[in-house]
Short mmCIF file of C-alpha atoms and ligand atoms in Angstrom, two decimals:
data_model
loop_
_atom_site.label_atom_id
_atom_site.label_comp_id
_atom_site.label_asym_id
_atom_site.label_seq_id
_atom_site.Cartn_x
_atom_site.Cartn_y
_atom_site.Cartn_z
CA MET A 27 0.00 0.34 0.24
CA SER A 28 1.27 3.47 -0.96
CA GLY A 29 2.45 6.15 1.69
CA ASN A 30 0.09 8.60 -0.16
CA LEU A 31 -2.83 9.32 1.95
CA PHE A 32 -4.84 9.73 -0.35
CA SER A 33 -3.62 6.69 -3.51
CA SER A 34 -3.87 3.62 -0.83
CA PHE A 35 -7.52 4.37 -0.23
CA ALA A 36 -8.62 5.79 -3.08
CA ASN A 37 -6.53 2.53 -5.13
CA THR A 38 -8.66 0.51 -2.78
CA ILE A 39 -12.38 1.75 -4.70
CA PRO A 40 -13.94 -1.41 -5.85
CA ASP A 41 -16.18 0.40 -8.37
CA ARG A 42 -15.48 4.02 -9.40
CA GLY A 43 -18.16 4.28 -11.28
CA ARG A 44 -20.16 4.61 -7.64
CA VAL A 45 -21.59 7.46 -5.78
CA PHE A 46 -19.02 8.86 -3.95
CA LEU A 47 -20.80 12.56 -2.61
CA LEU A 48 -24.25 13.27 -3.41
CA ALA A 49 -24.48 17.56 -3.19
CA GLY A 50 -27.92 18.95 -3.70
CA LYS A 51 -28.63 17.50 -6.89
CA ARG A 52 -25.32 16.23 -8.22
CA GLU A 53 -24.45 12.63 -7.60
CA ILE A 54 -20.37 12.66 -8.27
CA SER A 55 -19.11 9.56 -9.13
CA PHE A 56 -15.12 8.57 -7.45
CA GLY A 57 -14.41 8.42 -10.44
CA HIS A 58 -14.76 12.05 -11.48
CA ALA A 59 -14.06 12.74 -7.58
CA PHE A 60 -10.29 11.47 -8.79
CA GLU A 61 -9.73 12.98 -12.09
CA CYS A 62 -10.93 16.78 -10.94
CA ALA A 63 -8.56 16.16 -8.01
CA ALA A 64 -6.04 15.05 -10.47
CA ARG A 65 -6.80 18.30 -13.11
CA PHE A 66 -6.15 20.20 -9.92
CA ALA A 67 -2.57 18.70 -9.50
CA HIS A 68 -1.51 19.66 -12.48
CA LEU A 69 -2.74 22.91 -12.58
CA LEU A 70 -1.21 23.44 -8.70
CA ALA A 71 2.19 22.16 -10.53
CA SER A 72 1.78 24.28 -13.49
CA ARG A 73 1.85 27.16 -11.28
CA GLY A 74 4.97 26.10 -9.52
CA VAL A 75 3.94 24.12 -6.45
CA LYS A 76 5.57 21.65 -5.74
CA ARG A 77 6.34 18.36 -2.76
CA GLY A 78 6.30 19.31 1.03
CA ASP A 79 4.70 23.20 -0.80
CA ARG A 80 1.99 24.79 1.51
CA VAL A 81 -1.32 25.52 -0.54
CA ALA A 82 -3.51 27.82 1.64
CA VAL A 83 -6.80 27.56 1.27
CA GLN A 84 -10.09 30.09 2.61
CA VAL A 85 -13.25 28.69 0.64
CA GLU A 86 -16.82 27.84 1.25
CA LYS A 87 -16.96 24.12 1.31
CA SER A 88 -18.32 22.72 -1.71
CA PRO A 89 -17.74 19.59 -3.23
CA GLU A 90 -14.32 21.01 -5.19
CA ALA A 91 -12.90 21.57 -1.88
CA VAL A 92 -13.13 18.64 -1.10
CA PHE A 93 -11.22 17.98 -4.86
CA LEU A 94 -8.99 21.03 -3.86
CA TYR A 95 -7.16 18.82 -0.29
CA PHE A 96 -6.92 15.29 -2.86
CA ALA A 97 -4.95 17.47 -5.04
CA CYS A 98 -3.19 18.23 -2.74
CA LEU A 99 -2.50 14.80 -1.61
CA ARG A 100 -1.54 13.66 -5.12
CA LEU A 101 1.18 16.03 -5.36
CA GLY A 102 2.00 15.32 -2.10
CA ALA A 103 1.76 19.34 -1.42
CA ILE A 104 0.58 20.67 1.92
CA TYR A 105 -2.94 21.75 2.36
CA VAL A 106 -3.76 24.68 4.27
CA PRO A 107 -7.45 25.28 4.75
CA PHE A 108 -8.43 28.76 6.49
CA ASN A 109 -11.40 28.99 8.34
CA PRO A 110 -13.51 31.89 5.71
CA ALA A 111 -14.70 33.52 8.94
CA TYR A 112 -11.11 34.93 9.42
CA THR A 113 -10.65 38.16 8.99
CA ALA A 114 -7.67 39.87 6.14
CA ASP A 115 -5.69 40.68 9.61
CA GLU A 116 -6.39 37.01 10.53
CA LEU A 117 -5.18 36.46 6.98
CA ILE A 118 -1.83 38.67 7.22
CA TYR A 119 -0.88 36.25 10.35
CA LEU A 120 -1.65 32.95 8.53
CA LEU A 121 -0.14 33.18 5.51
CA SER A 122 3.35 34.84 6.85
CA ASP A 123 3.13 32.01 9.14
CA ALA A 124 2.19 29.17 6.61
CA GLU A 125 4.59 31.14 3.49
CA PRO A 126 2.38 28.97 1.64
CA ALA A 127 3.30 28.19 -2.58
CA LEU A 128 0.10 29.62 -3.53
CA VAL A 129 -3.42 30.65 -2.09
CA VAL A 130 -6.73 29.27 -3.58
CA CYS A 131 -9.58 31.65 -2.05
CA THR A 132 -12.97 32.56 -2.80
CA PRO A 133 -13.23 35.51 -5.62
CA GLU A 134 -15.52 38.13 -3.45
CA LYS A 135 -11.87 37.49 -1.33
CA GLU A 136 -9.49 38.03 -4.61
CA THR A 137 -8.10 41.53 -4.58
CA ALA A 138 -7.96 41.28 -0.52
CA ALA A 139 -5.69 38.22 -0.90
CA ARG A 140 -3.74 39.39 -3.10
CA SER A 141 -2.56 42.76 -1.16
CA ILE A 142 -1.22 40.63 1.86
CA PHE A 143 0.09 37.66 -1.10
CA GLY A 144 2.73 37.83 -3.61
CA GLY A 145 2.64 34.45 -5.30
CA PRO A 146 -0.42 32.84 -7.19
CA VAL A 147 -3.91 33.27 -6.00
CA LEU A 148 -6.80 31.22 -7.84
CA THR A 149 -9.84 31.49 -7.17
CA LEU A 150 -13.22 28.55 -6.11
CA GLY A 151 -16.74 30.09 -6.08
CA ALA A 152 -18.90 29.30 -2.38
CA ASP A 153 -20.69 26.86 -5.53
CA GLY A 154 -17.97 25.07 -6.45
CA LYS A 155 -18.59 25.98 -10.32
CA ALA A 156 -16.86 29.68 -10.68
CA GLY A 157 -12.84 30.52 -10.56
CA SER A 158 -10.34 30.25 -11.92
CA LEU A 159 -8.83 26.99 -10.36
CA ILE A 160 -11.92 25.69 -12.21
CA GLN A 161 -12.01 26.92 -15.16
CA GLU A 162 -7.74 26.54 -15.50
CA ALA A 163 -8.12 23.39 -14.43
CA LYS A 164 -11.25 21.87 -16.58
CA ASP A 165 -8.84 21.10 -19.74
CA LEU A 166 -5.80 19.22 -18.23
CA ARG A 167 -5.11 15.62 -18.18
CA PRO A 168 -7.64 13.69 -16.08
CA ASP A 169 -4.77 10.83 -14.76
CA PHE A 170 -1.74 11.95 -12.34
CA ALA A 171 0.85 9.96 -10.97
CA ASP A 172 0.40 10.66 -6.88
CA ALA A 173 4.12 11.00 -5.42
CA ASP A 174 4.65 8.58 -2.74
CA MET A 175 4.82 10.09 0.68
CA ALA A 176 6.73 8.71 4.13
CA HIS A 177 4.39 8.27 6.73
CA GLU A 178 5.89 11.67 8.59
CA GLU A 179 5.72 12.91 5.26
CA LEU A 180 3.43 16.37 5.76
CA ALA A 181 -0.05 16.16 4.22
CA ALA A 182 -1.64 18.75 6.34
CA ILE A 183 -1.10 21.60 8.63
CA LEU A 184 -4.42 22.85 10.82
CA TYR A 185 -4.09 25.77 12.69
CA THR A 186 -5.88 25.34 15.83
CA SER A 187 -8.91 27.36 16.70
CA GLY A 188 -6.23 29.55 19.26
CA THR A 189 -8.64 31.12 21.97
CA THR A 190 -6.02 32.36 23.55
CA GLY A 191 -2.18 33.81 21.79
CA ARG A 192 -1.74 33.02 18.38
CA SER A 193 -3.65 29.93 16.38
CA LYS A 194 -0.07 27.60 16.14
CA GLY A 195 0.01 25.42 12.61
CA ALA A 196 -0.59 21.96 13.80
CA MET A 197 1.68 19.59 11.55
CA LEU A 198 -0.18 16.24 10.22
CA SER A 199 1.47 13.75 8.57
CA HIS A 200 0.17 11.33 5.82
CA GLY A 201 0.90 8.06 8.25
CA ASN A 202 -0.86 10.35 11.28
CA LEU A 203 -3.99 10.89 9.24
CA LYS A 204 -3.72 7.50 7.10
CA SER A 205 -3.56 5.54 10.17
CA ASN A 206 -6.37 7.34 12.68
CA ALA A 207 -8.66 6.90 9.63
CA LEU A 208 -8.22 3.14 9.36
CA VAL A 209 -8.44 3.01 12.83
CA LEU A 210 -11.75 4.42 12.78
CA LYS A 211 -13.29 2.79 9.90
CA GLU A 212 -13.19 -0.81 11.60
CA LEU A 213 -13.89 0.09 15.17
CA TRP A 214 -17.26 2.01 13.99
CA GLN A 215 -17.35 -0.20 11.02
CA PHE A 216 -18.04 1.78 7.98
CA SER A 217 -18.33 -0.56 4.86
CA ASP A 218 -19.49 0.27 1.12
CA ARG A 219 -22.73 0.07 2.57
CA ASP A 220 -22.62 3.62 4.38
CA VAL A 221 -23.75 7.09 3.55
CA LEU A 222 -22.59 9.58 5.78
CA LEU A 223 -24.18 12.36 5.93
CA HIS A 224 -22.00 15.49 6.01
CA VAL A 225 -23.35 18.46 8.19
CA LEU A 226 -19.72 19.90 9.58
CA PRO A 227 -17.29 22.66 7.78
CA ILE A 228 -14.10 21.40 6.32
CA PHE A 229 -11.58 23.52 7.79
CA HIS A 230 -11.65 21.49 10.62
CA THR A 231 -10.32 17.75 11.60
CA HIS A 232 -13.73 16.72 11.94
CA GLY A 233 -15.43 17.74 9.22
CA LEU A 234 -12.26 17.88 6.89
CA PHE A 235 -10.76 14.05 8.21
CA VAL A 236 -12.43 12.17 10.73
CA ALA A 237 -15.64 12.92 8.64
CA ILE A 238 -14.25 12.50 4.91
CA ASN A 239 -10.70 10.22 4.79
CA VAL A 240 -12.90 7.46 7.14
CA ALA A 241 -15.64 7.34 3.99
CA LEU A 242 -12.71 7.34 1.63
CA ALA A 243 -10.95 4.44 3.43
CA ALA A 244 -14.41 2.73 3.42
CA ALA A 245 -15.61 3.29 -0.16
CA ALA A 246 -18.61 5.09 1.53
CA SER A 247 -20.82 7.58 0.18
CA ILE A 248 -21.21 10.83 1.19
CA ILE A 249 -24.94 13.25 0.92
CA PHE A 250 -22.63 17.08 1.40
CA LEU A 251 -24.47 19.85 2.90
CA PRO A 252 -23.04 23.00 2.91
CA LYS A 253 -23.57 23.88 5.99
CA PHE A 254 -25.69 23.04 8.81
CA ASP A 255 -29.45 23.58 8.25
CA PRO A 256 -32.17 21.29 10.03
CA ASP A 257 -34.50 21.65 7.48
CA LEU A 258 -32.21 20.00 4.66
CA ILE A 259 -31.32 17.54 7.62
CA PHE A 260 -34.86 15.83 7.77
CA ARG A 261 -34.66 15.69 3.87
CA GLU A 262 -31.78 14.25 3.91
CA LEU A 263 -31.54 11.71 6.47
CA PRO A 264 -33.80 8.71 5.30
CA ARG A 265 -31.24 8.35 2.69
CA ALA A 266 -28.23 8.56 4.92
CA THR A 267 -26.75 6.10 7.45
CA VAL A 268 -24.10 7.33 9.67
CA MET A 269 -24.66 10.86 10.58
CA MET A 270 -21.25 12.94 12.84
CA GLY A 271 -22.14 15.65 14.46
CA VAL A 272 -21.18 18.33 17.74
CA PRO A 273 -23.16 18.37 20.75
CA THR A 274 -24.83 22.36 19.41
CA LEU A 275 -26.22 20.50 16.87
CA TYR A 276 -27.31 17.73 18.40
CA VAL A 277 -29.09 19.73 20.61
CA ARG A 278 -30.85 21.60 18.04
CA LEU A 279 -32.05 19.30 15.85
CA LEU A 280 -33.55 17.68 19.64
CA SER A 281 -35.29 21.08 19.67
CA ASP A 282 -37.17 20.12 16.39
CA PRO A 283 -39.79 18.58 16.15
CA ARG A 284 -39.52 16.66 13.19
CA LEU A 285 -37.02 14.33 14.98
CA GLY A 286 -38.23 10.83 16.65
CA VAL A 287 -38.10 7.57 15.60
CA ALA A 288 -39.34 7.73 11.86
CA ALA A 289 -37.03 9.85 10.82
CA VAL A 290 -34.11 8.01 12.32
CA ARG A 291 -34.75 5.06 10.49
CA HIS A 292 -32.10 3.84 8.13
CA MET A 293 -29.55 5.31 10.77
CA ARG A 294 -26.87 3.09 12.78
CA LEU A 295 -24.64 5.21 14.18
CA PHE A 296 -24.52 8.86 15.12
CA VAL A 297 -21.12 10.32 15.93
CA SER A 298 -20.80 13.43 18.62
CA GLY A 299 -17.67 15.03 19.71
CA SER A 300 -15.11 18.39 19.30
CA ALA A 301 -16.79 19.22 22.73
CA PRO A 302 -17.99 17.51 25.23
CA LEU A 303 -21.49 16.15 25.43
CA PRO A 304 -23.86 16.70 28.07
CA ILE A 305 -25.47 13.81 29.58
CA GLU A 306 -29.08 15.04 29.20
CA VAL A 307 -28.65 15.02 25.66
CA PHE A 308 -27.18 11.79 25.54
CA ASN A 309 -30.14 10.50 27.60
CA GLN A 310 -32.75 12.94 25.27
CA TRP A 311 -31.35 11.93 21.95
CA GLN A 312 -31.85 7.89 23.10
CA GLU A 313 -35.46 8.74 24.29
CA ARG A 314 -36.37 10.69 21.67
CA THR A 315 -34.66 8.46 18.71
CA GLY A 316 -33.78 4.82 20.25
CA PHE A 317 -30.05 5.91 19.42
CA THR A 318 -27.39 5.72 21.67
CA LEU A 319 -25.21 8.93 20.58
CA LEU A 320 -21.56 7.71 20.21
CA GLU A 321 -18.49 10.27 22.08
CA ARG A 322 -15.34 10.26 21.26
CA TYR A 323 -12.53 12.70 22.06
CA GLY A 324 -9.83 13.86 19.40
CA MET A 325 -8.20 17.26 18.64
CA THR A 326 -6.24 19.19 16.25
CA GLU A 327 -2.50 17.65 16.98
CA THR A 328 -3.70 14.22 17.62
CA ASN A 329 -6.56 13.30 15.41
CA MET A 330 -8.65 11.12 16.89
CA ASN A 331 -7.74 10.05 20.51
CA THR A 332 -10.94 7.38 22.17
CA SER A 333 -13.69 6.21 21.23
CA ASN A 334 -16.97 4.84 23.19
CA PRO A 335 -16.80 1.21 21.71
CA TYR A 336 -19.29 0.62 18.49
CA VAL A 337 -20.61 -2.63 20.26
CA GLY A 338 -20.53 -2.41 24.08
CA ALA A 339 -21.55 -0.45 26.35
CA ARG A 340 -21.62 3.72 25.73
CA LYS A 341 -20.85 5.37 28.79
CA PRO A 342 -23.10 8.95 29.28
CA GLY A 343 -20.00 11.36 30.68
CA THR A 344 -17.40 9.79 28.64
CA VAL A 345 -15.24 9.62 26.33
CA GLY A 346 -15.14 6.29 25.96
CA LEU A 347 -11.22 4.06 25.36
CA PRO A 348 -8.26 4.66 23.98
CA LEU A 349 -8.47 4.06 20.13
CA PRO A 350 -6.29 0.95 19.01
CA GLY A 351 -2.46 1.95 19.18
CA THR A 352 -3.15 4.84 21.07
CA GLU A 353 -1.81 5.20 24.58
CA LEU A 354 -2.98 7.58 26.84
CA ARG A 355 -1.66 8.88 30.09
CA ILE A 356 -3.11 10.39 32.82
CA VAL A 357 -0.21 11.99 34.85
CA ASP A 358 0.24 14.55 37.13
CA LYS A 359 2.79 17.99 36.96
CA ASN A 360 5.56 15.63 36.97
CA GLY A 361 4.96 13.44 34.53
CA ASP A 362 3.78 10.45 36.69
CA ALA A 363 0.83 8.56 36.43
CA VAL A 364 -2.22 9.64 38.33
CA PRO A 365 -3.81 6.48 40.12
CA GLN A 366 -6.55 5.47 38.17
CA GLY A 367 -10.36 7.88 39.00
CA GLU A 368 -7.39 10.41 40.04
CA VAL A 369 -8.05 13.85 37.48
CA GLY A 370 -4.76 14.46 35.76
CA LEU A 371 -3.18 15.52 32.72
CA ILE A 372 -4.07 13.77 29.81
CA THR A 373 -1.36 12.78 27.37
CA VAL A 374 -1.07 10.27 24.08
CA ARG A 375 1.31 8.70 21.75
CA GLY A 376 0.88 6.85 19.35
CA PRO A 377 0.35 7.01 15.42
CA ASN A 378 -1.92 9.17 15.39
CA VAL A 379 0.11 11.70 16.75
CA PHE A 380 0.72 14.99 15.27
CA GLN A 381 4.78 15.51 14.20
CA GLY A 382 4.55 19.07 15.61
CA TYR A 383 3.81 23.01 15.63
CA TRP A 384 4.91 24.13 11.98
CA ARG A 385 7.95 26.56 12.58
CA GLN A 386 7.62 26.38 16.15
CA PRO A 387 9.75 23.98 17.71
CA ASP A 388 10.36 25.37 21.71
CA LYS A 389 6.00 24.89 21.40
CA THR A 390 7.00 21.42 19.69
CA ARG A 391 9.20 20.77 22.83
CA ALA A 392 7.24 21.51 25.66
CA GLU A 393 4.17 19.63 24.42
CA LEU A 394 5.07 17.00 22.24
CA HIS A 395 7.90 14.98 24.22
CA ALA A 396 11.02 13.05 23.17
CA ASP A 397 9.17 10.23 24.47
CA GLY A 398 6.43 10.80 21.97
CA PHE A 399 3.70 11.50 24.07
CA PHE A 400 1.87 14.90 23.54
CA VAL A 401 0.20 16.81 26.49
CA THR A 402 -3.13 17.54 25.11
CA GLY A 403 -3.49 20.24 27.28
CA ASP A 404 -6.92 18.14 28.82
CA LEU A 405 -7.30 17.51 32.21
CA GLY A 406 -9.66 13.65 32.31
CA LEU A 407 -10.16 10.57 34.88
CA LYS A 408 -10.02 6.78 33.96
CA ASP A 409 -12.80 4.62 35.52
CA ALA A 410 -11.78 1.05 36.93
CA ASP A 411 -13.36 0.07 33.60
CA GLY A 412 -10.75 1.99 31.46
CA TYR A 413 -13.55 4.32 30.37
CA ILE A 414 -11.75 8.39 30.22
CA SER A 415 -13.52 11.37 30.88
CA ILE A 416 -12.50 14.47 30.56
CA VAL A 417 -13.38 17.49 33.15
CA GLY A 418 -12.16 20.22 31.53
CA ARG A 419 -9.08 21.99 29.48
CA GLY A 420 -6.17 22.58 31.92
CA LYS A 421 -6.19 25.89 31.86
CA GLU A 422 -9.98 26.40 32.34
CA LEU A 423 -9.45 24.96 35.90
CA VAL A 424 -10.48 27.28 38.43
CA ILE A 425 -8.31 27.39 41.29
CA THR A 426 -11.09 29.12 43.96
CA GLY A 427 -9.09 29.38 47.32
CA GLY A 428 -6.38 27.37 46.31
CA LEU A 429 -9.04 24.41 45.66
CA ASN A 430 -9.69 22.75 42.35
CA VAL A 431 -12.83 22.97 40.31
CA TYR A 432 -13.16 21.73 37.54
CA PRO A 433 -15.90 23.60 35.35
CA ARG A 434 -17.44 20.48 33.43
CA GLU A 435 -18.88 19.20 36.79
CA VAL A 436 -20.70 21.98 38.00
CA GLU A 437 -21.72 22.45 34.37
CA SER A 438 -23.12 19.12 34.61
CA SER A 439 -25.06 19.30 37.86
CA LEU A 440 -26.29 23.82 36.65
CA ASN A 441 -27.43 21.59 33.44
CA ALA A 442 -29.78 19.10 35.46
CA VAL A 443 -31.30 21.72 37.14
CA PRO A 444 -35.06 22.36 35.60
CA GLY A 445 -35.40 25.07 33.88
CA VAL A 446 -31.21 25.63 32.93
CA SER A 447 -31.17 25.17 29.33
CA ASP A 448 -27.05 26.06 29.08
CA SER A 449 -24.20 26.90 30.87
CA ALA A 450 -20.65 27.40 30.89
CA VAL A 451 -18.53 27.60 33.97
CA PHE A 452 -15.16 29.69 34.69
CA GLY A 453 -13.02 31.40 36.76
CA LEU A 454 -13.19 35.48 37.59
CA PRO A 455 -10.55 37.05 39.41
CA HIS A 456 -11.58 36.97 42.91
CA PRO A 457 -9.81 39.46 45.22
CA ASP A 458 -10.78 36.67 48.62
CA LEU A 459 -10.37 33.72 46.45
CA GLY A 460 -8.03 34.38 44.15
CA GLU A 461 -10.58 32.79 41.16
CA GLY A 462 -14.55 32.51 42.03
CA VAL A 463 -16.42 29.96 40.25
CA THR A 464 -19.00 31.99 37.37
CA ALA A 465 -21.15 30.44 35.71
CA ALA A 466 -23.44 31.81 33.06
CA VAL A 467 -26.64 30.26 32.00
CA VAL A 468 -29.94 30.38 29.82
CA ALA A 469 -32.58 30.56 31.64
CA GLU A 470 -36.26 29.68 31.23
CA ASN A 471 -39.77 28.83 33.30
CA GLY A 472 -38.22 32.36 35.21
CA ILE A 473 -36.20 30.38 37.56
CA THR A 474 -33.89 32.96 39.80
CA GLU A 475 -30.14 32.93 40.69
CA ALA A 476 -30.87 32.08 44.13
CA GLY A 477 -33.15 29.58 43.11
CA ILE A 478 -30.13 28.08 40.93
CA LEU A 479 -28.22 27.94 43.54
CA ALA A 480 -30.49 26.39 45.86
CA ALA A 481 -30.43 23.69 43.57
CA LEU A 482 -27.34 22.87 43.45
CA GLU A 483 -26.54 22.42 47.45
CA LYS A 484 -28.07 18.89 47.08
CA GLY A 485 -24.77 17.37 44.83
CA LEU A 486 -21.89 20.31 44.84
CA ALA A 487 -19.67 20.85 47.56
CA ASN A 488 -19.76 25.40 49.10
CA PHE A 489 -16.68 25.85 47.40
CA LYS A 490 -17.72 24.59 43.58
CA ARG A 491 -20.94 26.37 43.48
CA PRO A 492 -20.29 29.45 41.61
CA LYS A 493 -19.97 32.71 43.57
CA ARG A 494 -22.54 34.23 40.81
CA ILE A 495 -24.92 33.06 38.66
CA LEU A 496 -25.21 35.28 34.98
CA PHE A 497 -28.01 34.49 32.31
CA VAL A 498 -27.07 35.17 29.49
CA ASP A 499 -29.95 34.43 25.58
CA GLU A 500 -26.87 32.10 24.68
CA ILE A 501 -23.34 31.58 25.85
CA PRO A 502 -21.02 31.94 22.87
CA ARG A 503 -19.41 28.91 21.08
CA ASN A 504 -17.54 28.91 17.59
CA ALA A 505 -18.40 26.51 14.33
CA MET A 506 -17.20 23.58 16.21
CA GLY A 507 -19.69 24.05 19.18
CA LYS A 508 -16.83 24.95 21.59
CA VAL A 509 -17.92 27.80 24.19
CA GLN A 510 -15.79 30.51 24.06
CA LYS A 511 -15.22 31.15 27.80
CA PRO A 512 -12.20 33.56 26.85
CA LEU A 513 -15.17 35.91 25.31
CA LEU A 514 -17.23 35.14 28.66
CA GLN A 515 -13.99 35.85 30.85
CA LYS A 516 -12.91 39.95 29.28
CA LYS A 517 -16.49 40.43 29.56
CA TYR A 518 -17.33 39.54 33.35
CA CYS A 519 -13.69 39.63 34.15
CA GLY A 520 -14.28 43.28 37.10
CA LEU A 521 -17.36 41.22 38.28
CA TYR A 522 -15.43 40.60 41.91
CA THR A 523 -12.95 43.01 41.97
CA GLU A 524 -14.74 46.51 40.37
CA GLY A 525 -15.22 49.19 43.93
CA LYS A 526 -12.77 46.97 45.72
P1 LIG B 2 -10.17 20.99 17.75
O1 LIG B 2 -8.46 20.97 18.11
O2 LIG B 2 -10.45 22.57 18.11
O3 LIG B 2 -10.70 20.26 17.56
O4 LIG B 2 -9.90 21.06 20.14
C1 LIG B 2 -9.54 20.13 20.68
C2 LIG B 2 -9.89 20.07 21.84
O5 LIG B 2 -11.88 19.96 21.98
C3 LIG B 2 -10.02 18.85 23.32
O6 LIG B 2 -8.68 18.76 23.74
C4 LIG B 2 -10.91 19.30 23.46
O7 LIG B 2 -10.19 20.11 24.97
C5 LIG B 2 -12.38 18.69 23.25
N1 LIG B 2 -12.87 17.61 22.80
C6 LIG B 2 -12.97 17.94 21.44
N2 LIG B 2 -14.15 16.35 22.33
C7 LIG B 2 -14.30 16.37 23.03
C8 LIG B 2 -14.96 15.74 23.54
N3 LIG B 2 -15.59 14.43 23.25
N4 LIG B 2 -15.62 15.79 25.62
C9 LIG B 2 -15.01 16.90 25.76
N5 LIG B 2 -14.10 17.75 25.21
C10 LIG B 2 -14.04 17.13 23.45
#
């Protein structure tokens, strides 16, 4: 099997005439997708892109954007996707850091891109049909001799979402992505009978690698939705067998009266990840649909690390067991393993773990240790059966009066209070305690701060209970459903200190 992620999967597709992508009225075969990727690869090469060069891409979600990803893999170039929401200022930093050989952007952003980037720029329209990438590639050869890549040669650089400081480029190799896709394909029993409902963005590890690489590895078809849209989802669900989503997506579907046993009749699996899945959502999904959500845990730097089993107990509030081939150790601040059941830093090692941060050797050394273990920055614990629970990001830990409070535990208790529909717990500077546990809460039924605090009394020790409950209309989340706690911390930073 070739070391090239693309060719090793593409060469195993039994029938290239079969449908790969269903996008609106378009039915795109594997053969067509691969030919389109070959044409793009020729075009990139003719514009000077060589193996190991970066291709920066800021486009909307379209089938052609996927083929552009394949084109980079075929050529041995490094695919560097950016969130389309990034502004010109953010792009200036990202382009100066990635130093791409070529940029692909939407036609609307071409002028801005040319003003900050002196190299070749191609365009791809939101519908995947317009733009110079399409025009200039259309008459090029539909076959391409794929580069033979080594395990550690880079396939992509994904910039971390970076809620604090500049985002870093995580270098992912062909071997990292291939090994993870093969493990997930086996574990989740993907086959060419599967039809994956694709509703996620494709600039992030979940929608790009977990969804597309796994489907390709299994020769599965993909219903490719341009974005999360409940109407489209309910229209397409009957044709699908698998869906991957982030927790907020499942929450939104639960609020839709169309969700029920009939709507999910053809499904075999719903996967959740990228952010913690509240136990209430896990339970409600089971009640409404009869399906048990399968929660998994991963990150940009490591691909997927753990998963609840496909066959066997899926435990709510846990992210399951380490994936085959991935070692997971929970350690204290000295790097020593903590006893089972105790909270520590999650570290992982395996073929899934990235090659380091792009041009940041110091950050790489600090987080990716010489023994191969990567310090994820997540805090977690292991139960007696080996299932992992995540209690929060290390930097979100609240230390109040010298005691550790894990936001996830408080959020779970808050979400279980009738009348609380969503919550986020974070620390704010506090004159006596160092940090004060604070909760932002979305509430219904007119429940009051005192009412919520009273409801928490039974289950949570005094020091864990929020000092203040702040009512908000919505908890701020990014495109992947991750709570943007720094925004809340900034907004309310003087809550305990002002006037003191
Ligand atoms: P990203 O690199 O943007 O994919 O973010 C990775 C981070 O998302 C992880 O380090 C975790 O903090 C969080 N995350 C991903 N999956 C889960 C999950 N199932 N439960 C809790 N947190 C998760």
